[in-house]
Amino acid sequence: MRTLIVEDDFTSRLLLEQLLREYGPTESAANGRQAVEAVSRALNLRQPYDLICIDIIMPEMDGQEALQEIRALETKHGKNSGAGAKIVMTTVSRDKTDIIKAFREQCDGYLLKPVGKPALLDCLKELGLPI
Amino acid sequence: LAISKQLTELMGGQIGAESEIGVGSTFWFTIRCIKSTIQQTRNSAGSQLQLENSSTPFSLDSLRELCIASGVRALVAEDNITNQKVALAMLRKLGLRVDAVANGREALEALRSIPYDLVIMDVQMPEVDGFEATRIVRSVRGAVLNPSIPIFAMTAHAMQGDREKCLAAGMNDFIAKPVTFQALAQLLNRWLERMDFSTRSCSTRPFCATGKLEPEAPVFALAELLERLMGDHPLAQTVVNAFLLDVPNQLRELETLIEGHDPVALGRLAHRLRGAAASAGATALAQRAEELEHAAANSEPAAIRIRLRELDEHFEAFKCELLNSSFLKQKGPEK
């Protein structure tokens, strides 16, 4: 399972990297723009990510905008809905409107921060990822 | 004499004169007064003497204990930086948690978002002076958290007229400048014993005597952190170490942004710090970061500065707690 972690906070990013690395290679990006670049690179190399964990509030490009662009890139590469990466939004906010918006931009699940291992594993299982 | 007669009669008294030619005259009057409960100050030296003589004796230690145990939180509004520092130092010594602002406008801002227990305010300040600020606090348009918060004036000219002006503006008491430690202690002792601290919210929890925090939210929620990581102690150590390394940078960045007056960027950084603190189990710090985020969202410069200083303090408390625990040294059980 190839994972991209998109998170501007160093501590939270490290935590996710550590939790996910036993299931396969992980890469990280610190904002939405870097995430879109990483996804584009991976698609061009035909090594797409299976899972993208993305924070919603980030500098430069936020998670929601990045989500849209990532899905657009995938469509361009012939990966229509369902065939792309599983995208899990991470958020510290319990604000439902953010979560609903993210689902509208086609994310597949969400995790409340601070992310815990049990919740992460449940989420990945639910998405049918190989863990 | 006619005027004096009217005045004394209005005050429930009598007036009279006894005169003997070649010897002298005695003019006298009586009036009825109610003994004052508020110790008014004439000048700093005089006030101390008066207070020492008239108020019930109290120990500084017990006052300090009360302040610490109740987590008394004060706001000092004073534009003179030296006086401000002196007042802060004295109040801290008395066990209070204190913040400072430089004028009435900032005081109002802080009172709208932070639940203080009392305010000590200079009467002469730029922008909004102490009288005006007090009037606004007491009015509906002030929209402060507690419109009846005790406000004590600091005034350099403790003239009769000034005192009346303070009380008329809605201030509760006053202290003469230069403020002395003893006079300040007397003032607080007088007021704190009447105040009820039993129903306070968690955001005003105190620092304990050693300077460590005693908030309801734990400084370091180790059990919760380990539970989240399914007992992976080394991972918990890795995450906490990363956090300890990264936070000083984040605090510096926040500091820089305050100078730049960019509340949007500030809010985003506060949000990032909140996420970091939550990830590392620094629950109380995460709470403070969230408050900074709100202050930034509402564009409240005074509150922002206070919240940022709190963050500094909370990070120190977090480090303190870690150093005092064996968490970072300990080799946890193998997972």
JSON list of N, CA, C and O in Angstrom, two decimals, chain A residues 21-72:
[
{"chain": "A", "resi": 21, "resn": "ARG", "atom": "N", "xyz": [3.73, 3.37, 8.15]},
{"chain": "A", "resi": 21, "resn": "ARG", "atom": "CA", "xyz": [4.84, 2.82, 7.38]},
{"chain": "A", "resi": 21, "resn": "ARG", "atom": "C", "xyz": [4.92, 1.30, 7.43]},
{"chain": "A", "resi": 21, "resn": "ARG", "atom": "O", "xyz": [5.53, 0.69, 6.56]},
{"chain": "A", "resi": 22, "resn": "GLU", "atom": "N", "xyz": [4.31, 0.69, 8.45]},
{"chain": "A", "resi": 22, "resn": "GLU", "atom": "CA", "xyz": [4.37, -0.78, 8.47]},
{"chain": "A", "resi": 22, "resn": "GLU", "atom": "C", "xyz": [3.48, -1.42, 7.41]},
{"chain": "A", "resi": 22, "resn": "GLU", "atom": "O", "xyz": [3.54, -2.62, 7.18]},
{"chain": "A", "resi": 23, "resn": "TYR", "atom": "N", "xyz": [2.67, -0.61, 6.75]},
{"chain": "A", "resi": 23, "resn": "TYR", "atom": "CA", "xyz": [1.79, -1.17, 5.71]},
{"chain": "A", "resi": 23, "resn": "TYR", "atom": "C", "xyz": [2.29, -0.87, 4.30]},
{"chain": "A", "resi": 23, "resn": "TYR", "atom": "O", "xyz": [1.61, -1.15, 3.33]},
{"chain": "A", "resi": 24, "resn": "GLY", "atom": "N", "xyz": [3.44, -0.24, 4.19]},
{"chain": "A", "resi": 24, "resn": "GLY", "atom": "CA", "xyz": [3.98, 0.06, 2.87]},
{"chain": "A", "resi": 24, "resn": "GLY", "atom": "C", "xyz": [4.68, 1.40, 2.84]},
{"chain": "A", "resi": 24, "resn": "GLY", "atom": "O", "xyz": [4.73, 2.09, 3.86]},
{"chain": "A", "resi": 25, "resn": "PRO", "atom": "N", "xyz": [5.25, 1.79, 1.68]},
{"chain": "A", "resi": 25, "resn": "PRO", "atom": "CA", "xyz": [6.00, 3.04, 1.60]},
{"chain": "A", "resi": 25, "resn": "PRO", "atom": "C", "xyz": [5.10, 4.26, 1.80]},
{"chain": "A", "resi": 25, "resn": "PRO", "atom": "O", "xyz": [3.96, 4.28, 1.33]},
{"chain": "A", "resi": 26, "resn": "THR", "atom": "N", "xyz": [5.64, 5.25, 2.53]},
{"chain": "A", "resi": 26, "resn": "THR", "atom": "CA", "xyz": [4.87, 6.49, 2.71]},
{"chain": "A", "resi": 26, "resn": "THR", "atom": "C", "xyz": [5.68, 7.66, 2.19]},
{"chain": "A", "resi": 26, "resn": "THR", "atom": "O", "xyz": [6.91, 7.66, 2.21]},
{"chain": "A", "resi": 27, "resn": "GLU", "atom": "N", "xyz": [4.98, 8.63, 1.63]},
{"chain": "A", "resi": 27, "resn": "GLU", "atom": "CA", "xyz": [5.60, 9.90, 1.27]},
{"chain": "A", "resi": 27, "resn": "GLU", "atom": "C", "xyz": [4.80, 11.01, 1.93]},
{"chain": "A", "resi": 27, "resn": "GLU", "atom": "O", "xyz": [3.65, 10.81, 2.29]},
{"chain": "A", "resi": 28, "resn": "SER", "atom": "N", "xyz": [5.44, 12.17, 2.03]},
{"chain": "A", "resi": 28, "resn": "SER", "atom": "CA", "xyz": [4.76, 13.26, 2.73]},
{"chain": "A", "resi": 28, "resn": "SER", "atom": "C", "xyz": [4.82, 14.57, 1.96]},
{"chain": "A", "resi": 28, "resn": "SER", "atom": "O", "xyz": [5.76, 14.81, 1.22]},
{"chain": "A", "resi": 29, "resn": "ALA", "atom": "N", "xyz": [3.80, 15.36, 2.18]},
{"chain": "A", "resi": 29, "resn": "ALA", "atom": "CA", "xyz": [3.75, 16.70, 1.61]},
{"chain": "A", "resi": 29, "resn": "ALA", "atom": "C", "xyz": [3.27, 17.64, 2.70]},
{"chain": "A", "resi": 29, "resn": "ALA", "atom": "O", "xyz": [2.51, 17.23, 3.59]},
{"chain": "A", "resi": 30, "resn": "ALA", "atom": "N", "xyz": [3.74, 18.90, 2.67]},
{"chain": "A", "resi": 30, "resn": "ALA", "atom": "CA", "xyz": [3.43, 19.84, 3.75]},
{"chain": "A", "resi": 30, "resn": "ALA", "atom": "C", "xyz": [2.29, 20.78, 3.44]},
{"chain": "A", "resi": 30, "resn": "ALA", "atom": "O", "xyz": [1.86, 21.54, 4.29]},
{"chain": "A", "resi": 31, "resn": "ASN", "atom": "N", "xyz": [1.81, 20.75, 2.18]},
{"chain": "A", "resi": 31, "resn": "ASN", "atom": "CA", "xyz": [0.63, 21.55, 1.88]},
{"chain": "A", "resi": 31, "resn": "ASN", "atom": "C", "xyz": [-0.07, 21.00, 0.63]},
{"chain": "A", "resi": 31, "resn": "ASN", "atom": "O", "xyz": [0.42, 20.05, -0.01]},
{"chain": "A", "resi": 32, "resn": "GLY", "atom": "N", "xyz": [-1.18, 21.58, 0.28]},
{"chain": "A", "resi": 32, "resn": "GLY", "atom": "CA", "xyz": [-1.98, 21.08, -0.83]},
{"chain": "A", "resi": 32, "resn": "GLY", "atom": "C", "xyz": [-1.25, 21.10, -2.17]},
{"chain": "A", "resi": 32, "resn": "GLY", "atom": "O", "xyz": [-1.35, 20.18, -2.96]},
{"chain": "A", "resi": 33, "resn": "ARG", "atom": "N", "xyz": [-0.46, 22.17, -2.36]},
{"chain": "A", "resi": 33, "resn": "ARG", "atom": "CA", "xyz": [0.25, 22.30, -3.65]},
{"chain": "A", "resi": 33, "resn": "ARG", "atom": "C", "xyz": [1.25, 21.16, -3.83]},
{"chain": "A", "resi": 33, "resn": "ARG", "atom": "O", "xyz": [1.29, 20.50, -4.87]},
{"chain": "A", "resi": 34, "resn": "GLN", "atom": "N", "xyz": [2.03, 20.92, -2.76]},
{"chain": "A", "resi": 34, "resn": "GLN", "atom": "CA", "xyz": [2.99, 19.81, -2.81]},
{"chain": "A", "resi": 34, "resn": "GLN", "atom": "C", "xyz": [2.28, 18.48, -3.03]},
{"chain": "A", "resi": 34, "resn": "GLN", "atom": "O", "xyz": [2.79, 17.60, -3.73]},
{"chain": "A", "resi": 35, "resn": "ALA", "atom": "N", "xyz": [1.11, 18.35, -2.43]},
{"chain": "A", "resi": 35, "resn": "ALA", "atom": "CA", "xyz": [0.35, 17.10, -2.57]},
{"chain": "A", "resi": 35, "resn": "ALA", "atom": "C", "xyz": [-0.05, 16.87, -4.02]},
{"chain": "A", "resi": 35, "resn": "ALA", "atom": "O", "xyz": [0.11, 15.77, -4.56]},
{"chain": "A", "resi": 36, "resn": "VAL", "atom": "N", "xyz": [-0.56, 17.93, -4.65]},
{"chain": "A", "resi": 36, "resn": "VAL", "atom": "CA", "xyz": [-0.99, 17.81, -6.04]},
{"chain": "A", "resi": 36, "resn": "VAL", "atom": "C", "xyz": [0.20, 17.45, -6.93]},
{"chain": "A", "resi": 36, "resn": "VAL", "atom": "O", "xyz": [0.11, 16.58, -7.81]},
{"chain": "A", "resi": 37, "resn": "GLU", "atom": "N", "xyz": [1.35, 18.08, -6.66]},
{"chain": "A", "resi": 37, "resn": "GLU", "atom": "CA", "xyz": [2.57, 17.76, -7.42]},
{"chain": "A", "resi": 37, "resn": "GLU", "atom": "C", "xyz": [2.96, 16.30, -7.23]},
{"chain": "A", "resi": 37, "resn": "GLU", "atom": "O", "xyz": [3.31, 15.61, -8.21]},
{"chain": "A", "resi": 38, "resn": "ALA", "atom": "N", "xyz": [2.90, 15.84, -5.99]},
{"chain": "A", "resi": 38, "resn": "ALA", "atom": "CA", "xyz": [3.29, 14.46, -5.70]},
{"chain": "A", "resi": 38, "resn": "ALA", "atom": "C", "xyz": [2.36, 13.47, -6.41]},
{"chain": "A", "resi": 38, "resn": "ALA", "atom": "O", "xyz": [2.80, 12.48, -6.99]},
{"chain": "A", "resi": 39, "resn": "VAL", "atom": "N", "xyz": [1.06, 13.77, -6.40]},
{"chain": "A", "resi": 39, "resn": "VAL", "atom": "CA", "xyz": [0.08, 12.89, -7.04]},
{"chain": "A", "resi": 39, "resn": "VAL", "atom": "C", "xyz": [0.32, 12.86, -8.55]},
{"chain": "A", "resi": 39, "resn": "VAL", "atom": "O", "xyz": [0.32, 11.79, -9.18]},
{"chain": "A", "resi": 40, "resn": "SER", "atom": "N", "xyz": [0.58, 14.03, -9.10]},
{"chain": "A", "resi": 40, "resn": "SER", "atom": "CA", "xyz": [0.83, 14.13, -10.54]},
{"chain": "A", "resi": 40, "resn": "SER", "atom": "C", "xyz": [2.06, 13.29, -10.92]},
{"chain": "A", "resi": 40, "resn": "SER", "atom": "O", "xyz": [2.04, 12.53, -11.90]},
{"chain": "A", "resi": 41, "resn": "ARG", "atom": "N", "xyz": [3.13, 13.42, -10.13]},
{"chain": "A", "resi": 41, "resn": "ARG", "atom": "CA", "xyz": [4.36, 12.66, -10.37]},
{"chain": "A", "resi": 41, "resn": "ARG", "atom": "C", "xyz": [4.08, 11.16, -10.30]},
{"chain": "A", "resi": 41, "resn": "ARG", "atom": "O", "xyz": [4.47, 10.38, -11.17]},
{"chain": "A", "resi": 42, "resn": "ALA", "atom": "N", "xyz": [3.35, 10.76, -9.25]},
{"chain": "A", "resi": 42, "resn": "ALA", "atom": "CA", "xyz": [3.07, 9.33, -9.05]},
{"chain": "A", "resi": 42, "resn": "ALA", "atom": "C", "xyz": [2.24, 8.77, -10.20]},
{"chain": "A", "resi": 42, "resn": "ALA", "atom": "O", "xyz": [2.48, 7.65, -10.67]},
{"chain": "A", "resi": 43, "resn": "LEU", "atom": "N", "xyz": [1.28, 9.56, -10.67]},
{"chain": "A", "resi": 43, "resn": "LEU", "atom": "CA", "xyz": [0.44, 9.09, -11.78]},
{"chain": "A", "resi": 43, "resn": "LEU", "atom": "C", "xyz": [1.26, 8.95, -13.06]},
{"chain": "A", "resi": 43, "resn": "LEU", "atom": "O", "xyz": [1.11, 7.98, -13.81]},
{"chain": "A", "resi": 44, "resn": "ASN", "atom": "N", "xyz": [2.17, 9.92, -13.29]},
{"chain": "A", "resi": 44, "resn": "ASN", "atom": "CA", "xyz": [3.02, 9.86, -14.48]},
{"chain": "A", "resi": 44, "resn": "ASN", "atom": "C", "xyz": [3.94, 8.66, -14.45]},
{"chain": "A", "resi": 44, "resn": "ASN", "atom": "O", "xyz": [4.24, 8.06, -15.47]},
{"chain": "A", "resi": 45, "resn": "LEU", "atom": "N", "xyz": [4.39, 8.32, -13.24]},
{"chain": "A", "resi": 45, "resn": "LEU", "atom": "CA", "xyz": [5.29, 7.16, -13.08]},
{"chain": "A", "resi": 45, "resn": "LEU", "atom": "C", "xyz": [4.51, 5.84, -13.03]},
{"chain": "A", "resi": 45, "resn": "LEU", "atom": "O", "xyz": [5.10, 4.79, -12.85]},
{"chain": "A", "resi": 46, "resn": "ARG", "atom": "N", "xyz": [3.20, 5.95, -13.14]},
{"chain": "A", "resi": 46, "resn": "ARG", "atom": "CA", "xyz": [2.30, 4.80, -13.00]},
{"chain": "A", "resi": 46, "resn": "ARG", "atom": "C", "xyz": [2.51, 4.06, -11.66]},
{"chain": "A", "resi": 46, "resn": "ARG", "atom": "O", "xyz": [2.50, 2.84, -11.60]},
{"chain": "A", "resi": 47, "resn": "GLN", "atom": "N", "xyz": [2.78, 4.85, -10.66]},
{"chain": "A", "resi": 47, "resn": "GLN", "atom": "CA", "xyz": [2.87, 4.28, -9.30]},
{"chain": "A", "resi": 47, "resn": "GLN", "atom": "C", "xyz": [1.93, 5.07, -8.41]},
{"chain": "A", "resi": 47, "resn": "GLN", "atom": "O", "xyz": [2.37, 5.75, -7.48]},
{"chain": "A", "resi": 48, "resn": "PRO", "atom": "N", "xyz": [0.65, 5.02, -8.70]},
{"chain": "A", "resi": 48, "resn": "PRO", "atom": "CA", "xyz": [-0.28, 5.88, -7.96]},
{"chain": "A", "resi": 48, "resn": "PRO", "atom": "C", "xyz": [-0.38, 5.48, -6.48]},
{"chain": "A", "resi": 48, "resn": "PRO", "atom": "O", "xyz": [-0.07, 4.36, -6.11]},
{"chain": "A", "resi": 49, "resn": "TYR", "atom": "N", "xyz": [-0.79, 6.45, -5.69]},
{"chain": "A", "resi": 49, "resn": "TYR", "atom": "CA", "xyz": [-1.00, 6.17, -4.26]},
{"chain": "A", "resi": 49, "resn": "TYR", "atom": "C", "xyz": [-2.28, 5.39, -4.07]},
{"chain": "A", "resi": 49, "resn": "TYR", "atom": "O", "xyz": [-3.26, 5.59, -4.79]},
{"chain": "A", "resi": 50, "resn": "ASP", "atom": "N", "xyz": [-2.25, 4.48, -3.08]},
{"chain": "A", "resi": 50, "resn": "ASP", "atom": "CA", "xyz": [-3.47, 3.77, -2.72]},
{"chain": "A", "resi": 50, "resn": "ASP", "atom": "C", "xyz": [-4.27, 4.56, -1.70]},
{"chain": "A", "resi": 50, "resn": "ASP", "atom": "O", "xyz": [-5.49, 4.49, -1.64]},
{"chain": "A", "resi": 51, "resn": "LEU", "atom": "N", "xyz": [-3.51, 5.29, -0.90]},
{"chain": "A", "resi": 51, "resn": "LEU", "atom": "CA", "xyz": [-4.15, 6.03, 0.19]},
{"chain": "A", "resi": 51, "resn": "LEU", "atom": "C", "xyz": [-3.54, 7.43, 0.28]},
{"chain": "A", "resi": 51, "resn": "LEU", "atom": "O", "xyz": [-2.33, 7.59, 0.21]},
{"chain": "A", "resi": 52, "resn": "ILE", "atom": "N", "xyz": [-4.40, 8.42, 0.42]},
{"chain": "A", "resi": 52, "resn": "ILE", "atom": "CA", "xyz": [-3.92, 9.79, 0.68]},
{"chain": "A", "resi": 52, "resn": "ILE", "atom": "C", "xyz": [-4.61, 10.29, 1.94]},
{"chain": "A", "resi": 52, "resn": "ILE", "atom": "O", "xyz": [-5.83, 10.34, 2.02]},
{"chain": "A", "resi": 53, "resn": "CYS", "atom": "N", "xyz": [-3.79, 10.61, 2.96]},
{"chain": "A", "resi": 53, "resn": "CYS", "atom": "CA", "xyz": [-4.33, 11.22, 4.18]},
{"chain": "A", "resi": 53, "resn": "CYS", "atom": "C", "xyz": [-4.08, 12.71, 4.07]},
{"chain": "A", "resi": 53, "resn": "CYS", "atom": "O", "xyz": [-2.93, 13.15, 3.96]},
{"chain": "A", "resi": 54, "resn": "ILE", "atom": "N", "xyz": [-5.12, 13.49, 4.10]},
{"chain": "A", "resi": 54, "resn": "ILE", "atom": "CA", "xyz": [-4.94, 14.91, 3.83]},
{"chain": "A", "resi": 54, "resn": "ILE", "atom": "C", "xyz": [-5.62, 15.79, 4.88]},
{"chain": "A", "resi": 54, "resn": "ILE", "atom": "O", "xyz": [-6.78, 15.57, 5.24]},
{"chain": "A", "resi": 55, "resn": "ASP", "atom": "N", "xyz": [-4.85, 16.74, 5.38]},
{"chain": "A", "resi": 55, "resn": "ASP", "atom": "CA", "xyz": [-5.36, 17.71, 6.34]},
{"chain": "A", "resi": 55, "resn": "ASP", "atom": "C", "xyz": [-6.19, 18.74, 5.58]},
{"chain": "A", "resi": 55, "resn": "ASP", "atom": "O", "xyz": [-5.92, 19.01, 4.41]},
{"chain": "A", "resi": 56, "resn": "ILE", "atom": "N", "xyz": [-7.17, 19.31, 6.23]},
{"chain": "A", "resi": 56, "resn": "ILE", "atom": "CA", "xyz": [-8.03, 20.25, 5.52]},
{"chain": "A", "resi": 56, "resn": "ILE", "atom": "C", "xyz": [-7.50, 21.68, 5.59]},
{"chain": "A", "resi": 56, "resn": "ILE", "atom": "O", "xyz": [-7.44, 22.39, 4.61]},
{"chain": "A", "resi": 57, "resn": "ILE", "atom": "N", "xyz": [-7.08, 22.10, 6.80]},
{"chain": "A", "resi": 57, "resn": "ILE", "atom": "CA", "xyz": [-6.59, 23.48, 6.92]},
{"chain": "A", "resi": 57, "resn": "ILE", "atom": "C", "xyz": [-5.08, 23.50, 6.80]},
{"chain": "A", "resi": 57, "resn": "ILE", "atom": "O", "xyz": [-4.36, 23.02, 7.66]},
{"chain": "A", "resi": 58, "resn": "MET", "atom": "N", "xyz": [-4.59, 24.04, 5.67]},
{"chain": "A", "resi": 58, "resn": "MET", "atom": "CA", "xyz": [-3.15, 24.10, 5.42]},
{"chain": "A", "resi": 58, "resn": "MET", "atom": "C", "xyz": [-2.83, 25.40, 4.69]},
{"chain": "A", "resi": 58, "resn": "MET", "atom": "O", "xyz": [-3.69, 25.95, 4.01]},
{"chain": "A", "resi": 59, "resn": "PRO", "atom": "N", "xyz": [-1.57, 25.85, 4.78]},
{"chain": "A", "resi": 59, "resn": "PRO", "atom": "CA", "xyz": [-1.19, 27.06, 4.04]},
{"chain": "A", "resi": 59, "resn": "PRO", "atom": "C", "xyz": [-1.07, 26.76, 2.54]},
{"chain": "A", "resi": 59, "resn": "PRO", "atom": "O", "xyz": [-1.08, 25.60, 2.14]},
{"chain": "A", "resi": 60, "resn": "GLU", "atom": "N", "xyz": [-0.93, 27.80, 1.78]},
{"chain": "A", "resi": 60, "resn": "GLU", "atom": "CA", "xyz": [-0.78, 27.73, 0.31]},
{"chain": "A", "resi": 60, "resn": "GLU", "atom": "C", "xyz": [-2.00, 27.17, -0.39]},
{"chain": "A", "resi": 60, "resn": "GLU", "atom": "O", "xyz": [-2.76, 27.91, -0.99]},
{"chain": "A", "resi": 61, "resn": "MET", "atom": "N", "xyz": [-2.17, 25.86, -0.30]},
{"chain": "A", "resi": 61, "resn": "MET", "atom": "CA", "xyz": [-3.40, 25.31, -0.88]},
{"chain": "A", "resi": 61, "resn": "MET", "atom": "C", "xyz": [-4.03, 24.42, 0.18]},
{"chain": "A", "resi": 61, "resn": "MET", "atom": "O", "xyz": [-3.36, 23.53, 0.71]},
{"chain": "A", "resi": 62, "resn": "ASP", "atom": "N", "xyz": [-5.29, 24.66, 0.51]},
{"chain": "A", "resi": 62, "resn": "ASP", "atom": "CA", "xyz": [-5.88, 23.86, 1.58]},
{"chain": "A", "resi": 62, "resn": "ASP", "atom": "C", "xyz": [-6.35, 22.50, 1.05]},
{"chain": "A", "resi": 62, "resn": "ASP", "atom": "O", "xyz": [-6.29, 22.22, -0.15]},
{"chain": "A", "resi": 63, "resn": "GLY", "atom": "N", "xyz": [-6.78, 21.67, 1.98]},
{"chain": "A", "resi": 63, "resn": "GLY", "atom": "CA", "xyz": [-7.11, 20.30, 1.64]},
{"chain": "A", "resi": 63, "resn": "GLY", "atom": "C", "xyz": [-8.24, 20.17, 0.64]},
{"chain": "A", "resi": 63, "resn": "GLY", "atom": "O", "xyz": [-8.22, 19.32, -0.25]},
{"chain": "A", "resi": 64, "resn": "GLN", "atom": "N", "xyz": [-9.22, 21.05, 0.77]},
{"chain": "A", "resi": 64, "resn": "GLN", "atom": "CA", "xyz": [-10.37, 20.94, -0.11]},
{"chain": "A", "resi": 64, "resn": "GLN", "atom": "C", "xyz": [-10.02, 21.22, -1.57]},
{"chain": "A", "resi": 64, "resn": "GLN", "atom": "O", "xyz": [-10.42, 20.48, -2.47]},
{"chain": "A", "resi": 65, "resn": "GLU", "atom": "N", "xyz": [-9.24, 22.27, -1.76]},
{"chain": "A", "resi": 65, "resn": "GLU", "atom": "CA", "xyz": [-8.82, 22.62, -3.12]},
{"chain": "A", "resi": 65, "resn": "GLU", "atom": "C", "xyz": [-7.94, 21.50, -3.69]},
{"chain": "A", "resi": 65, "resn": "GLU", "atom": "O", "xyz": [-8.09, 21.11, -4.85]},
{"chain": "A", "resi": 66, "resn": "ALA", "atom": "N", "xyz": [-7.04, 20.99, -2.83]},
{"chain": "A", "resi": 66, "resn": "ALA", "atom": "CA", "xyz": [-6.15, 19.92, -3.27]},
{"chain": "A", "resi": 66, "resn": "ALA", "atom": "C", "xyz": [-6.95, 18.69, -3.68]},
{"chain": "A", "resi": 66, "resn": "ALA", "atom": "O", "xyz": [-6.65, 18.03, -4.68]},
{"chain": "A", "resi": 67, "resn": "LEU", "atom": "N", "xyz": [-7.99, 18.38, -2.89]},
{"chain": "A", "resi": 67, "resn": "LEU", "atom": "CA", "xyz": [-8.86, 17.24, -3.18]},
{"chain": "A", "resi": 67, "resn": "LEU", "atom": "C", "xyz": [-9.42, 17.34, -4.60]},
{"chain": "A", "resi": 67, "resn": "LEU", "atom": "O", "xyz": [-9.36, 16.38, -5.38]},
{"chain": "A", "resi": 68, "resn": "GLN", "atom": "N", "xyz": [-9.95, 18.50, -4.91]},
{"chain": "A", "resi": 68, "resn": "GLN", "atom": "CA", "xyz": [-10.53, 18.73, -6.24]},
{"chain": "A", "resi": 68, "resn": "GLN", "atom": "C", "xyz": [-9.50, 18.48, -7.33]},
{"chain": "A", "resi": 68, "resn": "GLN", "atom": "O", "xyz": [-9.77, 17.78, -8.31]},
{"chain": "A", "resi": 69, "resn": "GLU", "atom": "N", "xyz": [-8.30, 19.07, -7.12]},
{"chain": "A", "resi": 69, "resn": "GLU", "atom": "CA", "xyz": [-7.27, 18.95, -8.15]},
{"chain": "A", "resi": 69, "resn": "GLU", "atom": "C", "xyz": [-6.78, 17.52, -8.30]},
{"chain": "A", "resi": 69, "resn": "GLU", "atom": "O", "xyz": [-6.49, 17.06, -9.41]},
{"chain": "A", "resi": 70, "resn": "ILE", "atom": "N", "xyz": [-6.69, 16.83, -7.17]},
{"chain": "A", "resi": 70, "resn": "ILE", "atom": "CA", "xyz": [-6.23, 15.44, -7.21]},
{"chain": "A", "resi": 70, "resn": "ILE", "atom": "C", "xyz": [-7.23, 14.58, -8.00]},
{"chain": "A", "resi": 70, "resn": "ILE", "atom": "O", "xyz": [-6.87, 13.79, -8.88]},
{"chain": "A", "resi": 71, "resn": "ARG", "atom": "N", "xyz": [-8.51, 14.78, -7.71]},
{"chain": "A", "resi": 71, "resn": "ARG", "atom": "CA", "xyz": [-9.52, 14.01, -8.42]},
{"chain": "A", "resi": 71, "resn": "ARG", "atom": "C", "xyz": [-9.52, 14.36, -9.92]},
{"chain": "A", "resi": 71, "resn": "ARG", "atom": "O", "xyz": [-9.71, 13.47, -10.76]},
{"chain": "A", "resi": 72, "resn": "ALA", "atom": "N", "xyz": [-9.28, 15.62, -10.23]},
{"chain": "A", "resi": 72, "resn": "ALA", "atom": "CA", "xyz": [-9.23, 16.03, -11.64]},
{"chain": "A", "resi": 72, "resn": "ALA", "atom": "C", "xyz": [-8.06, 15.36, -12.36]},
{"chain": "A", "resi": 72, "resn": "ALA", "atom": "O", "xyz": [-8.19, 14.88, -13.50]}
]
